[in-house]
PDB file of C-alpha atoms in Angstrom:
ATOM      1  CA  UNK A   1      93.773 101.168 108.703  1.00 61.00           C
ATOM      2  CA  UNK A   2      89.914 101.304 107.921  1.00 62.00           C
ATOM      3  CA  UNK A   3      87.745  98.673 108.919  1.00 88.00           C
ATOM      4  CA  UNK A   4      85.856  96.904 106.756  1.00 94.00           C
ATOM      5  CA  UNK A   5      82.680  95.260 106.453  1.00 95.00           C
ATOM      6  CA  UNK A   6      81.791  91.576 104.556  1.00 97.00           C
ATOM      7  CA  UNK A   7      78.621  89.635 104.300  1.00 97.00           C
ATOM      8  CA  UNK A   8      79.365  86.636 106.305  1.00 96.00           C
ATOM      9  CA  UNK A   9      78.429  84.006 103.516  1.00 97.00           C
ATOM     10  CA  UNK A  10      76.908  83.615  99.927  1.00 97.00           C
ATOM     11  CA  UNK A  11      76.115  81.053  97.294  1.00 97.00           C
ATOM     12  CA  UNK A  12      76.510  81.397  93.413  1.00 96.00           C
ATOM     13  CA  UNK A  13      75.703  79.022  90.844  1.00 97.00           C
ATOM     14  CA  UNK A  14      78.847  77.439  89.111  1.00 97.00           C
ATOM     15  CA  UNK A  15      79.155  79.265  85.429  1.00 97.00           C
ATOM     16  CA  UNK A  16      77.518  82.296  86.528  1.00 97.00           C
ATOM     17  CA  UNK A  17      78.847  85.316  87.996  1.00 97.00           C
ATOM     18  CA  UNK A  18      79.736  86.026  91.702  1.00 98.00           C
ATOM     19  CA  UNK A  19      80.053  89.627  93.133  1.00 98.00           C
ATOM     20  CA  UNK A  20      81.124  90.097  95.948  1.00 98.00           C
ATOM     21  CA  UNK A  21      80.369  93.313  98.079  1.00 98.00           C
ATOM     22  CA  UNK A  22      83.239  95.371 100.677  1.00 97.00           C
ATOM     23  CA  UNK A  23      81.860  98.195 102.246  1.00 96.00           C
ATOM     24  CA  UNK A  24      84.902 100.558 103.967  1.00 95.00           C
ATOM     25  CA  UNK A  25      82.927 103.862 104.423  1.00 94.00           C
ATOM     26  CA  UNK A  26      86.020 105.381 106.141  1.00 92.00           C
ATOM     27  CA  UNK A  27      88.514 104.147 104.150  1.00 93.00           C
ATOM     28  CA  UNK A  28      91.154 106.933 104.098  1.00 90.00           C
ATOM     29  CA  UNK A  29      92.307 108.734 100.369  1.00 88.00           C
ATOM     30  CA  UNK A  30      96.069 106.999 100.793  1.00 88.00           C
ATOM     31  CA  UNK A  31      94.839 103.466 101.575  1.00 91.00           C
ATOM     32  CA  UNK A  32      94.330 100.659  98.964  1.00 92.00           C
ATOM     33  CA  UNK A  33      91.376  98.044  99.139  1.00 94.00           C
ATOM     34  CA  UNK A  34      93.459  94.168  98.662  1.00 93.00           C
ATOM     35  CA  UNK A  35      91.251  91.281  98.209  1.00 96.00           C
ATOM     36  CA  UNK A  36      92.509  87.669  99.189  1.00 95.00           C
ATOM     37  CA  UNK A  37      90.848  84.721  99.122  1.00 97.00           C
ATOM     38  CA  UNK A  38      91.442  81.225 101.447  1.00 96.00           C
ATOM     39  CA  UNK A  39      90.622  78.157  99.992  1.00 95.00           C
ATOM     40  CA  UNK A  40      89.789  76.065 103.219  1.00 92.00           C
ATOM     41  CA  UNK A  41      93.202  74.554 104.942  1.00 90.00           C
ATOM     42  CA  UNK A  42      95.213  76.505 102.671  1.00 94.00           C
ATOM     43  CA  UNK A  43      97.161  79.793 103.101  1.00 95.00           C
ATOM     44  CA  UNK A  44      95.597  82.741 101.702  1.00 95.00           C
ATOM     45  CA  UNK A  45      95.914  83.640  98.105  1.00 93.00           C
ATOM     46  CA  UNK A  46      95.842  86.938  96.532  1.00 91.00           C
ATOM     47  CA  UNK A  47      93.576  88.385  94.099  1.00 94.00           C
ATOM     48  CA  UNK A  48      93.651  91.473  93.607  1.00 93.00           C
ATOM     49  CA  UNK A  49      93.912  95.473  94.718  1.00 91.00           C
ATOM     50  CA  UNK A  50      93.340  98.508  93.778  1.00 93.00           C
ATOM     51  CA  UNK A  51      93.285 102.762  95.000  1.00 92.00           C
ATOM     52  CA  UNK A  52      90.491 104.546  93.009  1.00 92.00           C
ATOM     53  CA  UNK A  53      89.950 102.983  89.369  1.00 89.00           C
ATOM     54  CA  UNK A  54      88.561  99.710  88.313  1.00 94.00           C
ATOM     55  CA  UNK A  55      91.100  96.861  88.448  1.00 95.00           C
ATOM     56  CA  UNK A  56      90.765  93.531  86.217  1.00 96.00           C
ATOM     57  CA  UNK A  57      93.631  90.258  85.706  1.00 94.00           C
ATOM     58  CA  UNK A  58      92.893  86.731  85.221  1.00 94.00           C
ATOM     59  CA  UNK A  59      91.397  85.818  88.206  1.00 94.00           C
ATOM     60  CA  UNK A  60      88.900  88.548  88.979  1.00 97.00           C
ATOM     61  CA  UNK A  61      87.293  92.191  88.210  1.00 98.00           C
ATOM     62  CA  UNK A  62      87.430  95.115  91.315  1.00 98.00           C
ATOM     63  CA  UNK A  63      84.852  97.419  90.915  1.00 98.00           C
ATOM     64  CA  UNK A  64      85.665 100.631  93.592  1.00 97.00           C
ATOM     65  CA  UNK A  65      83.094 103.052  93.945  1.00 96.00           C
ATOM     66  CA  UNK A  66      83.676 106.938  93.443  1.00 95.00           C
ATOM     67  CA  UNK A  67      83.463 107.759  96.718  1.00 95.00           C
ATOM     68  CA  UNK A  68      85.668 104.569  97.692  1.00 95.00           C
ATOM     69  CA  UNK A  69      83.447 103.714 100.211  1.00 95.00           C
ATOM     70  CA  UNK A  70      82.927 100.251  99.248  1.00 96.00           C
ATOM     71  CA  UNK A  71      84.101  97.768  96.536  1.00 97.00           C
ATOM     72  CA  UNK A  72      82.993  94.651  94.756  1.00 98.00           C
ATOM     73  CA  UNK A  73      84.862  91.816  93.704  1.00 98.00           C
ATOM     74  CA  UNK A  74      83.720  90.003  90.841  1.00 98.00           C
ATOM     75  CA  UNK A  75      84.242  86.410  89.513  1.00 97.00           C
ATOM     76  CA  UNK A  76      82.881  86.190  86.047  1.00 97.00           C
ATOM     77  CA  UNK A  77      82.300  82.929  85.904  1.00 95.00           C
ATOM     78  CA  UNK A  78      82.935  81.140  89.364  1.00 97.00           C
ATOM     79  CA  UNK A  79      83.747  77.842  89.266  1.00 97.00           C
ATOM     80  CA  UNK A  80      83.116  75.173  92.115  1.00 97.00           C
ATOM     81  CA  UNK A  81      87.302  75.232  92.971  1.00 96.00           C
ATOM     82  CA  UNK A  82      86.301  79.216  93.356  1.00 97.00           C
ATOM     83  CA  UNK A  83      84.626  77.984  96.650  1.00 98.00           C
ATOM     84  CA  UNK A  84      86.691  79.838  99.563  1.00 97.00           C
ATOM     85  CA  UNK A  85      86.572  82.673 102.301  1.00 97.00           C
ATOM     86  CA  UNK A  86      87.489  85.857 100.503  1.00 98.00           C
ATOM     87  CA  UNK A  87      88.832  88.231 102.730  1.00 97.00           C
ATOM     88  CA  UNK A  88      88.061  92.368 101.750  1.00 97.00           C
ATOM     89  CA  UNK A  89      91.296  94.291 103.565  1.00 94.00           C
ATOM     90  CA  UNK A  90      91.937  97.792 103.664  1.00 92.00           C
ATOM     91  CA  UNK A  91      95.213  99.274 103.664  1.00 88.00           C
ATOM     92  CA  UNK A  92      97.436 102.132 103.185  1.00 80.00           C
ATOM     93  CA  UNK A  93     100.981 101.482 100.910  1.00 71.00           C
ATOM     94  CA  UNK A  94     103.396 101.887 103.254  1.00 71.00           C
ATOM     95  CA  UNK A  95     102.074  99.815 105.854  1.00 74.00           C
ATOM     96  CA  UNK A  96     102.953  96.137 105.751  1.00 81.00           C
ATOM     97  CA  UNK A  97     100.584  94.165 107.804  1.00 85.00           C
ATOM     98  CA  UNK A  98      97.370  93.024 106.994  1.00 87.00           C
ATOM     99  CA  UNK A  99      94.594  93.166 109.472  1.00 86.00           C
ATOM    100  CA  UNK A 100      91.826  90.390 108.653  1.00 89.00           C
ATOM    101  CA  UNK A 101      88.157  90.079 108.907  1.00 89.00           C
ATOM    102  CA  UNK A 102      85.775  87.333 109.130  1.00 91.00           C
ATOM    103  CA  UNK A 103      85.371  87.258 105.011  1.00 96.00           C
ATOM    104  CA  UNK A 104      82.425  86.423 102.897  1.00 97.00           C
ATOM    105  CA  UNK A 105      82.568  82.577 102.769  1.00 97.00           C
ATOM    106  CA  UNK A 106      81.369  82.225  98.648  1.00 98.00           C
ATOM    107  CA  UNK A 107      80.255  78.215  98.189  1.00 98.00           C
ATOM    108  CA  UNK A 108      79.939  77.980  94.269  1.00 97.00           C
ATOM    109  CA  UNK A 109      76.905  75.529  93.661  1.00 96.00           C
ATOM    110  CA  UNK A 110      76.666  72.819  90.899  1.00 95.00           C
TER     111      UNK A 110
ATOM    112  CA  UNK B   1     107.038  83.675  90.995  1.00 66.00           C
ATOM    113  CA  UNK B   2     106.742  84.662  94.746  1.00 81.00           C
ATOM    114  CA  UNK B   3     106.552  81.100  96.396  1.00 92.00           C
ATOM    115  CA  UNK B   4     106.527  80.768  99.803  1.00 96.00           C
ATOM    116  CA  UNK B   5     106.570  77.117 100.949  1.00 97.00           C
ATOM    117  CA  UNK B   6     106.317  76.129 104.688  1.00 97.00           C
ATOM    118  CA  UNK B   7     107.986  72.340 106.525  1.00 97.00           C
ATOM    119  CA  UNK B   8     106.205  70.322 107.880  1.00 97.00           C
ATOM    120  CA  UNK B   9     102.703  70.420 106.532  1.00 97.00           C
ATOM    121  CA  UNK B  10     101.049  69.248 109.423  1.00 97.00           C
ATOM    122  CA  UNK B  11     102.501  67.832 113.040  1.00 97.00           C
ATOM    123  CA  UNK B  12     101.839  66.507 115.590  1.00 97.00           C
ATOM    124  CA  UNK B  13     103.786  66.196 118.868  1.00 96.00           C
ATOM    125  CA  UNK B  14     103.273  65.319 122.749  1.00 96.00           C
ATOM    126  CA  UNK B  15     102.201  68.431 125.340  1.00 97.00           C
ATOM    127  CA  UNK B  16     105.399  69.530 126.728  1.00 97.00           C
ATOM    128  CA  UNK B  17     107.775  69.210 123.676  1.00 97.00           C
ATOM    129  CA  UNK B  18     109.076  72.494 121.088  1.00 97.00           C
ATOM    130  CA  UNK B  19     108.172  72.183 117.958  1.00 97.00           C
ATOM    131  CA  UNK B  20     109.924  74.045 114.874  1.00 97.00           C
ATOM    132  CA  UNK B  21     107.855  75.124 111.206  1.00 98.00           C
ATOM    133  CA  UNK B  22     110.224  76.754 109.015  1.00 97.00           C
ATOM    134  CA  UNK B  23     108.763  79.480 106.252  1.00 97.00           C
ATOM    135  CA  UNK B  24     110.709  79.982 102.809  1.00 96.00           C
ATOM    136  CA  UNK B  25     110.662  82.079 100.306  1.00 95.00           C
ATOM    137  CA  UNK B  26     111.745  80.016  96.964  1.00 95.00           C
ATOM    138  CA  UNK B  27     111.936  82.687  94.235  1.00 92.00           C
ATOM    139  CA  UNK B  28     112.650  85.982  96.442  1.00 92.00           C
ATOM    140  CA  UNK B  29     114.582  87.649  99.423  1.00 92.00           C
ATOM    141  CA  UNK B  30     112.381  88.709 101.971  1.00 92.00           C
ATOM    142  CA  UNK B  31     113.548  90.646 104.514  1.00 89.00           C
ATOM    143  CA  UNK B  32     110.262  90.878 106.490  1.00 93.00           C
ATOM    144  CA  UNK B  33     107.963  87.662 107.366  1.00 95.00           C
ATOM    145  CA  UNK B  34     104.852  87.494 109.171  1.00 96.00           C
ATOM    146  CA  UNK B  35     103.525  84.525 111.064  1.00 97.00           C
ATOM    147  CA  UNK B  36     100.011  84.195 111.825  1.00 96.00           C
ATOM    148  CA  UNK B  37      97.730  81.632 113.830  1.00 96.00           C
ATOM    149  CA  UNK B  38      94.135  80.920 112.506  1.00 96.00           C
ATOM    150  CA  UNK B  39      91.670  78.846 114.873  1.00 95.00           C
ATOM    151  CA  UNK B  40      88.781  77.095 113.462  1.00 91.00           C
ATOM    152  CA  UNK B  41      86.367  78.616 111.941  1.00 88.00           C
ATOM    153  CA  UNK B  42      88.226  82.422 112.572  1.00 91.00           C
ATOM    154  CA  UNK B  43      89.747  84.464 110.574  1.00 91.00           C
ATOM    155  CA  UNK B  44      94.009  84.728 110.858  1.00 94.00           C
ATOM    156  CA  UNK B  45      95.536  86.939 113.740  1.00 94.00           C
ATOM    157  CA  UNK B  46      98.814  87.931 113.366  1.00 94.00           C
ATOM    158  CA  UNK B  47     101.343  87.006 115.539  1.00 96.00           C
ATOM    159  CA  UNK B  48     104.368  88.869 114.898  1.00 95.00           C
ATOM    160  CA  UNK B  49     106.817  90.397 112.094  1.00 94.00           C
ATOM    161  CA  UNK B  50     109.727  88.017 111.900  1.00 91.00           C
ATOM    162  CA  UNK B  51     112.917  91.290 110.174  1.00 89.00           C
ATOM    163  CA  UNK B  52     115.977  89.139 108.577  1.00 88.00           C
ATOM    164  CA  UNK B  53     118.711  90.004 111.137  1.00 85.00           C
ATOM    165  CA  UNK B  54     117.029  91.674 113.936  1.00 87.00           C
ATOM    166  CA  UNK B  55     114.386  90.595 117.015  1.00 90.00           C
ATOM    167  CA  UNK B  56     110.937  89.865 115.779  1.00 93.00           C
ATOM    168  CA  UNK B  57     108.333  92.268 116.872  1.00 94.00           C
ATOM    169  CA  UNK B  58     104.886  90.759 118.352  1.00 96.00           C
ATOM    170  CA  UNK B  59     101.612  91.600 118.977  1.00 94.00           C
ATOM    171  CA  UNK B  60      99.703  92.115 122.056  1.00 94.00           C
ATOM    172  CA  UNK B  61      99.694  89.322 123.607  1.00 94.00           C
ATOM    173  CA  UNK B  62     101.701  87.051 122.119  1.00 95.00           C
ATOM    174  CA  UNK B  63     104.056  85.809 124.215  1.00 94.00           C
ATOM    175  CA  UNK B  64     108.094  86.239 122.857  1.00 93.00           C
ATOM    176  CA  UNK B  65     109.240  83.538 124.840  1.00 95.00           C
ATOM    177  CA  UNK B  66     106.568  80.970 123.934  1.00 96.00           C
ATOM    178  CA  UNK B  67     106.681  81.229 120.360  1.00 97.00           C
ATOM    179  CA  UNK B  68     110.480  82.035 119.758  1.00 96.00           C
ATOM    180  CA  UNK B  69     111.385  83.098 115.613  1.00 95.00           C
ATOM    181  CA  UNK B  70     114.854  83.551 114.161  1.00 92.00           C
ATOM    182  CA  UNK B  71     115.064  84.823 110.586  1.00 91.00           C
ATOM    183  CA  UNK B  72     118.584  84.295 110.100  1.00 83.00           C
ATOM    184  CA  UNK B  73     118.455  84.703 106.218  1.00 91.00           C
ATOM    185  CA  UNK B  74     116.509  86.712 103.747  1.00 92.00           C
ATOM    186  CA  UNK B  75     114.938  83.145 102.927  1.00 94.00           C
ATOM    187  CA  UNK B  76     114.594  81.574 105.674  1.00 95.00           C
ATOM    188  CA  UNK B  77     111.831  82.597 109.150  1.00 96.00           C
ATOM    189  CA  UNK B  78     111.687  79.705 112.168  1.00 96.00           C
ATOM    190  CA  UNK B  79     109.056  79.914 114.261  1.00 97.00           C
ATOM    191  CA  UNK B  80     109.640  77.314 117.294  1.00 97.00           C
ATOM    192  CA  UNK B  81     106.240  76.811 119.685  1.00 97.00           C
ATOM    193  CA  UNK B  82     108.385  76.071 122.938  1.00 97.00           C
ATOM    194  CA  UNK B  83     106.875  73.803 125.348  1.00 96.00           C
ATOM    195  CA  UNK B  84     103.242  73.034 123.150  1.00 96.00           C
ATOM    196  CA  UNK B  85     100.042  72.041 124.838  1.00 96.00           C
ATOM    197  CA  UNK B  86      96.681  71.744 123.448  1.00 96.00           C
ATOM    198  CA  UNK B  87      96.066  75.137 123.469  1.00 96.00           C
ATOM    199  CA  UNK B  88      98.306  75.702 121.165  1.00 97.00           C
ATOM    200  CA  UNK B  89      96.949  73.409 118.322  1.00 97.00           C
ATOM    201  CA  UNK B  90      96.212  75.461 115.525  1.00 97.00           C
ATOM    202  CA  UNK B  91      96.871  76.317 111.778  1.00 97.00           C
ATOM    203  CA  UNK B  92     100.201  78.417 111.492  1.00 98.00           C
ATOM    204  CA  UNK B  93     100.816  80.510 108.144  1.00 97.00           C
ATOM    205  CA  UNK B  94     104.142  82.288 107.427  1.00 97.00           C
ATOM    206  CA  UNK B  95     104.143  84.841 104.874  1.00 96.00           C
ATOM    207  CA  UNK B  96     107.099  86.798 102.862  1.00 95.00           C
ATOM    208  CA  UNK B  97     107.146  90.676 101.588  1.00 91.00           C
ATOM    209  CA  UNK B  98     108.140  91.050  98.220  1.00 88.00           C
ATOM    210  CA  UNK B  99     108.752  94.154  97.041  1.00 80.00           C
ATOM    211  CA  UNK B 100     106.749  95.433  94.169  1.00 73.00           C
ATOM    212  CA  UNK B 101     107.844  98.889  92.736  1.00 72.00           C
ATOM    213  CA  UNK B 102     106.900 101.543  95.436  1.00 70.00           C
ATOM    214  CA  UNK B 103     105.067  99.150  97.487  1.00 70.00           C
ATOM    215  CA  UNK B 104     105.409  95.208  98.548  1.00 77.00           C
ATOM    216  CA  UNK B 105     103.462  92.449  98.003  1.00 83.00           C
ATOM    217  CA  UNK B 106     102.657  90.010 100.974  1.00 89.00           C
ATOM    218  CA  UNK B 107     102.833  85.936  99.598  1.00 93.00           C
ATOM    219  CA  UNK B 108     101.345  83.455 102.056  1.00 95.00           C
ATOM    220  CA  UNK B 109     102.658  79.765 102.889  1.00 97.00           C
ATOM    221  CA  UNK B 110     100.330  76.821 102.313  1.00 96.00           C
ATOM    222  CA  UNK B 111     100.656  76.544 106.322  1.00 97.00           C
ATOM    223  CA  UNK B 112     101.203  73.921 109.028  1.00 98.00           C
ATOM    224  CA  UNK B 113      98.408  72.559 111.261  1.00 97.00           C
ATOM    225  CA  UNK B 114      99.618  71.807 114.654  1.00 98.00           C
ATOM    226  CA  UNK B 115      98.119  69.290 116.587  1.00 97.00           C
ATOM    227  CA  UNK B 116      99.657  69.093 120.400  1.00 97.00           C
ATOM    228  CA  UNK B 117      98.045  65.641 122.359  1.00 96.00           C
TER     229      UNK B 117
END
């Protein structure tokens, strides 16, 4: 599965918007970009995936670029329990493990 | 839906002794579990796939007979740290493939932190 590649940490100001940037430059055409998050001493928690178009549910927006080579998460308006390691993980369908990065730990600011 | 609830929370035992977490799938039959090991300040490594009814397959270095799993039902994964030392202390997360149409969905445990004195 493609590797991918996270900023290691950012901040965002509770109300306002965080995005959240993936980049997976050799993603391949059959392999989905998942996004998880992991609120600290807690399992992970999904978010949200997607192949080529935009994806959006109650938690978050994915916004996958046309050559797929990287993604952005967005949280429209984070909130301080929105504080967490989100992990960016590339893989295809019919593989079943998930192979983690480091994340983007995302502290949401009062 | 798709809970997946891990027992005990958090442990801690004496170097030398086994010590059992048990992963469960509340809402769903899973027959394929993962169990993963996450040190401080790292990101989780997988361990090995825990199959309902068949050995568990690990990863590279893992060893088999340290960290022994039995998934005896499509709810149920063990994973039993045989003889723990300190080394060993760490936070343990199970989680359960559901499937979801022509794909599955992997559901993570709230996980067990392992403290071995």
């Amino acid at each position: 599965d493609a590797k991918t590649t996270q900023p290691p940490s950012m901040d965002c100001a509770e109300g306002r918007a965080a995005n959240l940037p993936c980049n997976h430059s050799t993603i391949s055409g059959n392999e989905y970009v998942y996004w998880y998050r992991q609120i600290h001493s807690q399992g992970p928690q999904y978010i949200i995936h997607g192949l080529k178009n935009n994806e959006t549910n109650e938690m978050a927006s994915l916004i996958i670029t046309e050559d797929r080579k990287s993604s952005t998460l967005i949280l429209p308006h984070a909130t301080l329990r929105d504080t967490a390691v989100y992990y960016c993980i590339v893989k295809s369908g019919n593989n079943r493990k998930l192979i983690w990065g480091l994340g983007t730990s995302l502290a949401v600011n009062p | 839906g798709a809970v997946v609830s891990q027992h005990p929370s958090w442990v801690i035992c004496k170097s030398g002794t086994s010590v059992k977490i048990e992963c469960r799938s509340l809402d769903f039959q899973a027959t394929t579990m993962f169990w993963y090991r996450q040190f401080p300040k790292q990101s989780l490594m997988l361990m090995a796939t825990s199959n309902e009814g068949s050995k568990a397959t690990y990863e590279q270095g893992v060893e088999k007979d340290k960290f022994l799993i039995n998934h005896a039902s499509l709810t149920l994964s063990t994973l039993t740290v045989t003889s723990a030392h300190p080394e060993d202390s760490s936070f343990y997360i199970c989680s359960a493939l559901r499937a979801a149409g022509p794909s599955y969905e992997q559901y993570f445990g709230p996980g067990t932190r392992l403290t071995v004195t």
